CSV table of C-alpha atoms in Angstrom, one decimal:
chain,number,residue,atom,x,y,z
K,1,MET,CA,-3.5,12.0,-28.9
K,2,THR,CA,-6.1,11.8,-26.1
K,3,SER,CA,-9.8,11.2,-26.7
K,4,PHE,CA,-12.5,11.1,-24.1
K,5,VAL,CA,-15.5,8.9,-23.3
K,6,ILE,CA,-18.3,9.3,-20.7
K,7,GLU,CA,-20.5,6.3,-19.8
K,8,SER,CA,-22.2,4.4,-17.0
K,9,ALA,CA,-19.7,1.9,-15.5
K,10,LYS,CA,-20.3,-1.6,-16.8
K,11,SER,CA,-19.0,-3.2,-13.6
K,12,ASP,CA,-17.5,-2.3,-10.3
K,13,ARG,CA,-14.0,-3.4,-11.2
K,14,SER,CA,-12.5,-0.1,-12.5
K,15,SER,CA,-10.8,2.4,-10.1
K,16,CYS,CA,-10.6,6.2,-10.3
K,17,LYS,CA,-7.0,7.2,-11.1
K,18,VAL,CA,-7.3,10.3,-8.7
K,19,CYS,CA,-8.9,9.0,-5.5
K,20,LYS,CA,-8.1,5.3,-6.1
K,21,ASP,CA,-11.6,4.2,-5.0
K,22,LYS,CA,-13.7,1.8,-7.0
K,23,ILE,CA,-16.2,3.2,-9.5
K,24,SER,CA,-19.5,1.6,-8.6
K,25,LYS,CA,-21.5,-0.2,-11.3
K,26,GLY,CA,-24.0,2.1,-13.1
K,27,SER,CA,-22.4,5.3,-11.9
K,28,THR,CA,-21.1,7.8,-14.5
K,29,ARG,CA,-17.4,7.7,-15.3
K,30,ILE,CA,-15.1,9.6,-17.6
K,31,GLY,CA,-12.4,7.8,-19.6
K,32,ALA,CA,-9.2,9.3,-21.0
K,33,VAL,CA,-8.2,7.1,-24.0
K,34,GLU,CA,-4.6,7.3,-25.2
K,35,THR,CA,-3.1,5.4,-28.1
K,36,HIS,CA,0.2,3.7,-27.5
K,37,PRO,CA,2.9,4.0,-30.1
K,38,ASP,CA,2.6,0.2,-30.7
K,39,GLY,CA,-1.0,0.8,-31.8
K,40,PHE,CA,-3.2,-0.3,-28.8
K,41,ASP,CA,-5.4,1.9,-26.7
K,42,THR,CA,-5.2,2.4,-22.9
K,43,THR,CA,-8.0,3.9,-20.9
K,44,LYS,CA,-7.8,5.7,-17.5
K,45,TRP,CA,-11.1,6.0,-15.7
K,46,PHE,CA,-12.2,8.8,-13.3
K,47,HIS,CA,-15.2,9.7,-11.2
K,48,VAL,CA,-16.8,12.8,-12.8
K,49,ALA,CA,-16.1,14.8,-9.7
K,50,CYS,CA,-12.4,13.7,-9.6
K,51,TRP,CA,-11.7,14.3,-13.2
K,52,LYS,CA,-9.8,17.6,-14.0
K,53,VAL,CA,-10.1,19.3,-17.4
K,54,PRO,CA,-6.8,19.2,-19.3
K,55,LYS,CA,-5.5,22.7,-19.8
K,56,LYS,CA,-3.9,22.1,-23.2
K,57,ILE,CA,-6.7,20.1,-24.7
K,58,ALA,CA,-9.9,21.9,-23.4
K,59,PRO,CA,-12.4,19.3,-24.8
K,60,LYS,CA,-16.0,20.2,-25.6
K,61,LEU,CA,-19.1,18.2,-24.8
K,62,GLU,CA,-19.2,16.9,-28.4
K,63,ASP,CA,-15.7,15.5,-28.0
K,64,PHE,CA,-17.0,12.9,-25.4
K,65,ALA,CA,-18.0,9.6,-27.0
K,66,GLY,CA,-21.2,8.5,-25.3
K,67,HIS,CA,-22.5,12.0,-24.4
K,68,HIS,CA,-25.7,11.4,-26.2
K,69,GLY,CA,-26.6,8.8,-23.6
K,70,LEU,CA,-26.4,11.3,-20.7
K,71,ASN,CA,-29.5,12.6,-19.0
K,72,MET,CA,-30.0,16.4,-18.5
K,73,ASP,CA,-28.5,16.5,-15.0
K,74,GLU,CA,-25.4,14.6,-16.1
K,75,LYS,CA,-25.0,16.8,-19.2
K,76,GLN,CA,-25.3,19.9,-17.1
K,77,THR,CA,-22.7,18.7,-14.6
K,78,LEU,CA,-20.2,18.0,-17.4
K,79,LEU,CA,-20.9,21.4,-19.1
K,80,ASN,CA,-20.4,23.2,-15.8
K,81,LYS,CA,-17.0,21.4,-15.3
K,82,LEU,CA,-16.0,22.2,-18.9
K,83,SER,CA,-17.1,25.9,-18.8
K,84,ALA,CA,-15.2,26.5,-15.5
K,85,SER,CA,-12.0,25.6,-17.3
K,86,THR,CA,-12.2,28.2,-20.2
K,87,PRO,CA,-9.6,31.0,-20.3
K,88,GLU,CA,-12.3,33.6,-19.5
K,89,ALA,CA,-13.6,31.7,-16.5
K,90,THR,CA,-10.0,31.0,-15.2
K,91,LYS,CA,-9.1,34.7,-15.6
K,92,LYS,CA,-12.2,35.8,-13.7
K,93,ALA,CA,-11.6,33.3,-10.9
K,94,LYS,CA,-8.0,34.5,-10.5
K,95,THR,CA,-9.2,38.2,-10.4
K,96,GLU,CA,-11.7,37.3,-7.7
K,97,ARG,CA,-9.2,35.4,-5.7
K,98,LYS,CA,-6.7,38.3,-5.9
K,99,ALA,CA,-9.4,40.8,-4.7
K,100,ASP,CA,-10.4,38.5,-1.8
K,101,LYS,CA,-6.7,38.2,-0.8
K,102,GLU,CA,-6.1,41.9,-0.8
K,103,GLU,CA,-9.4,42.5,1.1
K,104,ASP,CA,-8.4,40.0,3.8
K,105,GLU,CA,-4.7,40.9,4.0
K,106,ASP,CA,-5.1,43.2,7.0
K,107,GLU,CA,-7.1,40.6,8.9
K,108,LYS,CA,-5.0,37.6,8.0
K,109,PRO,CA,-2.4,36.7,10.7
K,110,LYS,CA,1.2,37.0,9.6
K,111,LYS,CA,2.8,33.9,8.3
K,112,LYS,CA,4.6,32.0,11.0
K,113,ALA,CA,8.1,30.7,10.5
K,114,LYS,CA,8.2,27.2,9.2
K,115,LYS,CA,8.3,24.7,12.1
K,116,GLU,CA,10.3,21.6,12.3
K,117,VAL,CA,8.3,18.3,12.2
K,118,THR,CA,7.1,17.2,15.6
K,119,VAL,CA,5.6,13.9,16.6
K,120,SER,CA,3.6,13.5,19.8
K,121,GLY,CA,4.7,11.0,22.5
K,122,GLU,CA,7.6,8.7,21.9
K,123,GLY,CA,8.4,10.1,18.5
K,124,ASP,CA,9.6,13.5,19.9
K,125,ASP,CA,13.2,12.2,20.2
K,126,LEU,CA,13.1,10.7,16.7
K,127,ALA,CA,11.8,13.9,15.2
K,128,SER,CA,14.6,15.9,16.9
K,129,LYS,CA,17.1,13.3,15.7
K,130,TYR,CA,16.1,13.6,12.0
K,131,ASN,CA,15.4,17.4,12.1
K,132,ALA,CA,19.1,17.8,13.0
K,133,MET,CA,20.1,16.0,9.7
K,134,THR,CA,20.7,17.6,6.4
K,135,ASN,CA,18.5,16.8,3.4
K,136,ALA,CA,21.4,14.7,1.9
K,137,GLN,CA,21.7,12.7,5.1
K,138,LEU,CA,17.9,12.1,5.3
K,139,LYS,CA,17.9,10.9,1.7
K,140,GLN,CA,20.8,8.6,2.4
K,141,VAL,CA,18.8,7.0,5.3
K,142,LEU,CA,15.8,6.6,3.0
K,143,LYS,CA,18.0,5.2,0.2
K,144,ASN,CA,19.5,2.7,2.7
K,145,ASN,CA,16.0,1.4,3.3
K,146,LEU,CA,14.8,1.6,-0.4
K,147,GLN,CA,12.2,4.2,0.4
K,148,LEU,CA,10.9,7.2,-1.6
K,149,LEU,CA,13.5,10.0,-1.7
K,150,GLY,CA,11.4,12.9,-3.0
K,151,GLY,CA,9.8,15.7,-1.1
K,152,THR,CA,10.5,18.6,1.3
K,153,LYS,CA,12.6,18.3,4.4
K,154,SER,CA,9.5,18.0,6.6
K,155,GLU,CA,8.3,15.1,4.4
K,156,LEU,CA,11.7,13.4,4.5
K,157,VAL,CA,11.8,13.7,8.3
K,158,GLU,CA,8.2,12.4,8.7
K,159,ARG,CA,9.0,9.5,6.5
K,160,CYS,CA,12.1,8.6,8.5
K,161,VAL,CA,10.3,8.9,11.8
K,162,ASP,CA,7.5,6.6,10.5
K,163,GLY,CA,10.1,4.1,9.2
K,164,GLU,CA,12.1,3.9,12.4
K,165,THR,CA,8.8,3.6,14.5
K,166,HIS,CA,7.0,1.1,12.3
K,167,GLY,CA,9.6,-0.3,10.0
K,168,ALA,CA,10.5,0.2,6.3
K,169,LEU,CA,7.8,-0.3,3.7
K,170,PRO,CA,8.6,-3.5,1.8
K,171,LYS,CA,8.5,-4.3,-1.9
K,172,CYS,CA,5.1,-5.4,-3.2
K,173,PRO,CA,4.6,-9.2,-2.5
K,174,ILE,CA,2.9,-9.6,-5.8
K,175,CYS,CA,5.0,-8.0,-8.4
K,176,ALA,CA,8.2,-7.4,-6.3
K,177,LYS,CA,8.9,-4.3,-8.4
K,178,ALA,CA,7.5,-1.3,-6.6
K,179,THR,CA,7.6,-0.3,-2.9
K,180,VAL,CA,4.1,-0.5,-1.4
K,181,LYS,CA,2.4,2.8,-0.4
K,182,VAL,CA,-0.3,3.7,2.2
K,183,ASN,CA,-3.7,5.2,1.2
K,184,ASP,CA,-4.0,8.3,3.4
K,185,LYS,CA,-7.8,7.9,3.6
K,186,THR,CA,-8.3,4.2,4.2
K,187,LYS,CA,-4.9,3.5,5.7
K,188,GLU,CA,-4.8,0.4,3.3
K,189,TYR,CA,-1.5,-0.7,1.8
K,190,PHE,CA,-1.4,-0.8,-2.1
K,191,CYS,CA,1.0,-1.3,-4.9
K,192,PRO,CA,1.4,1.8,-7.2
K,193,GLY,CA,2.4,-0.4,-10.2
K,194,PHE,CA,5.7,-0.3,-12.1
K,195,PHE,CA,7.2,0.4,-15.6
K,196,ASP,CA,7.9,-2.7,-17.6
K,197,ASP,CA,11.1,-2.1,-19.6
K,198,SER,CA,10.5,-5.0,-22.0
K,199,MET,CA,7.0,-3.8,-23.0
K,200,LYS,CA,7.8,-0.1,-22.6
K,201,VAL,CA,4.5,0.4,-20.7
K,202,ARG,CA,3.4,1.1,-17.1
K,203,MET,CA,1.9,-2.0,-15.5
K,204,SER,CA,-0.7,-1.9,-12.8
K,205,CYS,CA,-0.6,-4.3,-9.9
K,206,PRO,CA,-3.7,-5.5,-7.9
K,207,PHE,CA,-2.0,-5.8,-4.5
K,208,LYS,CA,-4.0,-4.3,-1.6
K,209,ALA,CA,-4.0,-5.3,2.0
K,210,PRO,CA,-4.9,-3.9,5.4
K,211,GLN,CA,-1.5,-4.8,6.8
K,212,VAL,CA,2.0,-5.7,5.6
K,213,GLU,CA,5.1,-7.0,7.3
K,214,ARG,CA,7.4,-4.0,7.6
K,215,LEU,CA,11.2,-4.5,7.5
K,216,SER,CA,13.8,-3.5,10.1
K,217,TRP,CA,14.9,0.1,9.8
K,218,LEU,CA,18.5,0.9,8.8
K,219,GLY,CA,20.4,3.9,10.0
K,220,LEU,CA,22.6,6.5,8.2
K,221,ASN,CA,25.8,4.5,8.5
K,222,ASP,CA,24.3,1.0,8.0
K,223,THR,CA,24.9,-1.1,4.9
K,224,PRO,CA,22.1,-0.3,2.3
K,225,ARG,CA,19.4,-2.9,1.9
K,226,GLU,CA,19.6,-4.9,-1.3
K,227,GLU,CA,16.6,-5.0,-3.6
K,228,ALA,CA,16.3,-8.8,-3.3
K,229,SER,CA,15.9,-8.6,0.5
K,230,ALA,CA,13.1,-6.0,0.4
K,231,THR,CA,10.5,-8.7,-0.4
K,232,THR,CA,10.0,-12.5,0.1
K,233,PRO,CA,11.4,-14.2,-2.9
K,234,SER,CA,8.8,-17.0,-2.9
K,235,GLN,CA,6.1,-14.3,-3.3
K,236,LYS,CA,7.4,-12.7,-6.5
K,237,VAL,CA,5.0,-13.0,-9.4
K,238,ASP,CA,5.6,-12.2,-13.1
K,239,ILE,CA,2.3,-10.6,-13.8
K,240,THR,CA,2.6,-10.7,-17.6
K,241,ALA,CA,3.7,-14.3,-17.7
K,242,LEU,CA,1.0,-15.4,-15.2
K,243,LYS,CA,-1.7,-13.7,-17.3
K,244,GLU,CA,-0.5,-15.4,-20.5
K,245,LYS,CA,-0.5,-18.8,-18.7
K,246,PHE,CA,-4.2,-18.3,-17.7
K,247,ALA,CA,-5.3,-16.7,-21.0
K,248,SER,CA,-6.4,-20.0,-22.7
K,249,LEU,CA,-7.7,-21.8,-19.7
K,250,GLY,CA,-11.3,-22.7,-19.0
K,251,ALA,CA,-12.9,-22.1,-15.6
K,252,LYS,CA,-12.0,-25.5,-14.1
K,253,GLU,CA,-8.4,-25.5,-15.4
K,254,ALA,CA,-7.9,-21.9,-14.2
K,255,CYS,CA,-9.2,-22.8,-10.8
K,256,MET,CA,-6.8,-25.7,-10.5
K,257,ALA,CA,-3.9,-23.6,-11.8
K,258,LEU,CA,-4.7,-20.9,-9.2
K,259,ILE,CA,-4.6,-23.5,-6.4
K,260,GLU,CA,-1.2,-24.5,-7.6
K,261,GLU,CA,0.0,-20.9,-7.8
K,262,ALA,CA,-1.5,-20.1,-4.4
K,263,ARG,CA,0.2,-23.0,-2.7
K,264,ALA,CA,3.5,-22.0,-4.3
K,265,GLN,CA,3.1,-18.5,-2.9
K,266,SER,CA,2.5,-20.0,0.6
K,267,ILE,CA,-1.1,-18.7,0.7
K,268,ALA,CA,-3.0,-20.5,3.5
K,269,LEU,CA,-5.5,-22.5,1.5
K,270,PRO,CA,-7.1,-25.4,3.4
K,271,LYS,CA,-4.6,-28.2,3.3
K,272,ASN,CA,-6.8,-31.3,3.7
K,273,ASP,CA,-9.9,-30.0,1.9
K,274,GLN,CA,-9.4,-29.7,-1.8
K,275,ALA,CA,-13.1,-28.9,-2.3
K,276,ALA,CA,-12.8,-25.9,0.0
K,277,ALA,CA,-9.6,-24.8,-1.8
K,278,ARG,CA,-11.5,-24.9,-5.1
K,279,VAL,CA,-14.3,-22.8,-3.6
K,280,HIS,CA,-11.8,-20.1,-2.4
K,281,CYS,CA,-9.9,-20.0,-5.7
K,282,GLY,CA,-13.0,-20.2,-7.9
K,283,THR,CA,-14.6,-17.3,-6.0
K,284,ALA,CA,-11.4,-15.2,-6.2
K,285,LEU,CA,-11.1,-15.8,-10.0
K,286,MET,CA,-14.7,-14.8,-10.7
K,287,ALA,CA,-14.5,-11.7,-8.4
K,288,THR,CA,-11.4,-10.4,-10.1
K,289,ARG,CA,-12.2,-11.0,-13.8
K,290,SER,CA,-11.3,-8.2,-16.1
K,291,GLU,CA,-13.9,-6.2,-18.0
K,292,ASP,CA,-13.2,-8.2,-21.1
K,293,SER,CA,-14.0,-11.4,-19.0
K,294,SER,CA,-10.4,-12.6,-19.1
K,295,TRP,CA,-8.8,-14.1,-16.0
K,296,ASP,CA,-6.7,-11.8,-13.7
K,297,PRO,CA,-4.7,-14.4,-11.7
K,298,ALA,CA,-2.5,-11.8,-10.0
K,299,ALA,CA,-5.5,-10.0,-8.7
K,300,ALA,CA,-7.0,-13.3,-7.6
K,301,LEU,CA,-3.8,-14.2,-5.7
K,302,ALA,CA,-3.8,-10.8,-4.0
K,303,LYS,CA,-7.5,-11.3,-2.9
K,304,LEU,CA,-6.7,-14.8,-1.5
K,305,ARG,CA,-3.6,-13.5,0.4
K,306,THR,CA,-5.7,-10.7,1.9
K,307,GLU,CA,-8.5,-13.1,2.9
K,308,LEU,CA,-6.5,-16.2,4.0
K,309,GLY,CA,-3.1,-14.8,4.9
K,310,SER,CA,0.1,-16.8,4.5
K,311,GLU,CA,1.1,-20.2,5.9
K,312,ALA,CA,2.9,-20.2,9.2
K,313,LYS,CA,6.6,-20.9,9.2
K,314,GLU,CA,9.0,-22.1,11.8
K,315,ALA,CA,9.9,-19.6,14.4
K,316,LYS,CA,12.9,-18.0,12.8
K,317,ALA,CA,13.5,-14.3,13.0
K,318,ASP,CA,13.1,-12.3,9.7
K,319,ASN,CA,14.6,-9.1,11.2
K,320,PRO,CA,18.3,-9.3,12.0
K,321,CYS,CA,19.0,-8.7,15.8
K,322,LYS,CA,21.6,-6.3,17.1
K,323,VAL,CA,22.0,-8.7,20.0
K,324,GLU,CA,21.9,-12.4,19.1
K,325,ALA,CA,20.5,-13.5,22.4
K,326,ASN,CA,17.2,-11.6,21.6
K,327,ALA,CA,16.6,-13.5,18.4
K,328,LYS,CA,14.5,-16.1,20.2
K,329,PHE,CA,12.1,-13.4,21.4
K,330,VAL,CA,11.9,-11.7,17.9
K,331,ALA,CA,11.2,-15.1,16.2
K,332,VAL,CA,8.3,-15.9,18.7
K,333,PHE,CA,6.6,-12.5,18.2
K,334,GLU,CA,7.0,-12.6,14.4
K,335,GLU,CA,5.3,-15.9,14.3
K,336,LEU,CA,2.6,-14.7,16.8
K,337,GLY,CA,2.0,-11.8,14.5
K,338,LYS,CA,1.7,-13.9,11.3
K,339,LEU,CA,-0.7,-16.4,12.9
K,340,SER,CA,-2.7,-13.8,14.7
K,341,LYS,CA,-3.7,-12.2,11.4
K,342,ARG,CA,-6.4,-14.9,11.2
K,343,GLU,CA,-8.0,-13.5,14.4
K,344,SER,CA,-7.2,-9.9,14.8
K,345,MET,CA,-5.1,-7.6,12.6
K,346,MET,CA,-4.7,-5.2,15.6
K,347,LYS,CA,-3.1,-7.9,17.7
K,348,ALA,CA,-1.0,-9.1,14.8
K,349,SER,CA,0.3,-5.5,14.2
K,350,ALA,CA,1.2,-5.2,17.9
K,351,TYR,CA,3.1,-8.5,17.9
K,352,LEU,CA,5.1,-7.5,14.8
K,353,LYS,CA,5.8,-4.1,16.1
K,354,GLY,CA,7.1,-5.7,19.3
K,355,ALA,CA,9.3,-8.0,17.3
K,356,LEU,CA,10.8,-5.1,15.4
K,357,ALA,CA,11.5,-3.2,18.6
K,358,LEU,CA,13.2,-6.2,20.2
K,359,SER,CA,15.4,-6.7,17.1
K,360,GLN,CA,16.8,-3.2,17.4
K,361,LEU,CA,17.7,-3.3,21.1
K,362,ASP,CA,21.5,-3.1,21.8
K,363,PHE,CA,21.3,-5.0,25.1
K,364,GLU,CA,20.1,-8.5,26.1
K,365,VAL,CA,16.6,-8.8,27.4
K,366,THR,CA,16.4,-10.5,30.8
K,367,SER,CA,13.0,-9.3,31.9
K,368,GLY,CA,9.8,-8.5,30.0
K,369,LYS,CA,8.3,-6.5,32.9
K,370,GLU,CA,11.4,-4.3,33.0
K,371,ILE,CA,11.2,-3.1,29.4
K,372,SER,CA,7.4,-2.8,29.3
K,373,LYS,CA,7.0,-0.1,31.9
K,374,GLY,CA,8.9,2.5,34.0
K,375,LYS,CA,12.1,4.2,33.1
K,376,LYS,CA,13.4,1.4,30.9
K,377,LYS,CA,10.2,1.0,28.9
K,378,VAL,CA,10.9,0.2,25.2
K,379,ALA,CA,8.6,1.8,22.6
K,380,GLY,CA,6.4,-1.0,21.1
K,381,ILE,CA,6.6,-3.2,24.2
K,382,GLY,CA,3.5,-3.2,26.4
K,383,ASP,CA,2.2,-5.2,29.3
K,384,ALA,CA,0.9,-8.1,27.1
K,385,ILE,CA,4.2,-8.5,25.2
K,386,GLY,CA,6.2,-8.1,28.4
K,387,SER,CA,4.3,-10.9,30.2
K,388,LYS,CA,4.9,-13.2,27.2
K,389,ILE,CA,8.6,-12.4,27.3
K,390,ASP,CA,8.7,-13.4,31.0
K,391,GLU,CA,6.7,-16.6,30.2
K,392,LEU,CA,9.2,-17.5,27.5
K,393,ILE,CA,12.1,-16.9,29.9
K,394,GLU,CA,10.5,-18.9,32.7
K,395,THR,CA,9.0,-21.8,30.7
K,396,GLY,CA,10.8,-21.9,27.4
K,397,LYS,CA,7.5,-21.5,25.5
K,398,VAL,CA,4.5,-19.2,25.0
K,399,ALA,CA,1.1,-20.8,25.5
K,400,LYS,CA,-0.7,-18.5,23.1
K,401,LEU,CA,1.8,-19.4,20.3
K,402,ASP,CA,1.2,-23.1,20.9
K,403,GLU,CA,-2.5,-22.5,20.7
K,404,LEU,CA,-2.3,-20.7,17.4
K,405,ARG,CA,0.1,-23.3,16.0
K,406,GLU,CA,-2.4,-26.1,16.9
K,407,GLN,CA,-5.3,-24.1,15.3
K,408,TYR,CA,-3.7,-22.8,12.2
K,409,ALA,CA,-0.3,-24.4,11.4
């Protein structure tokens, strides 16, 4: 049974289930309250503008707890939304739409045949390649890469083109359960959450980040990627167990426990400044507290990882190379990408994209200039990356990488 509540948001921590944006403190929100078979209530929050009136329930103003606290404008807005969903209003709207459609039928251009997916620039060849595949083949490619399988053929092709261009979307680095998604509006990566079989309830996950490290793309005949390899094992977090661990801790103890968890997750906390580490963790804990004032350590870890990034590792390629001789180049640009996140996400993304492109080449790289321009140009390799490849070939090192290691490692 679903009940409804309308109120002013008590904080800015709740998110709208439709648009995914935060609901600002003091703004009016609608809550759909559902009772779980085990006896506890769960509430899904919405902006008033985003909320859609359920067809089967058709609630009235009196059904909303808290409606007495609304001002006249807020009441009228809700009444208009409810009245527009009545059977009479719906039937009238359908009649009007049908009349408009018949009136404009002669002026409306004939429907064009469905086009194949096209991608401008370097993606043209990839689009042609995947358009030539059957739906079953496209789904097998996506299955090999642990990607979403649903959708029309055009959506499957678009997903494959994006994957081969930028790499496969990884598992969430927080819960390690769901594959991350991209918010179409903000282009931010987020975790959609997962279903916990032991609790028989869907769990939300707080992970959000402007950038993630994508994985090498596997082809139709490649060995499917295993679940365990779709995320970094050291970053897996049991959200339920973590929350239970922090439930009884005071502010000081919770801060110290978060420092320990952050270091275990290779988050780049200040190494030789414990006071600064406490400031970072204390601020993250307070900023992510739940509405009932309990600690949300998983959300705090996600905030720290977004703000501070991960600790630098030795130059070792994460993406398997088709040609072993190119592994040294891939390792260097992967490390450049990770360390550059502290300075510029745009540069970091370019380095990681270059590393992915190098890992997929089926020939040995002997000149950066040769593959960065002209007939032999490789997608994802520009002048800057090409010059660094030549620097590595000539000197055995890259000055920019040494500079970043000295600064951040």
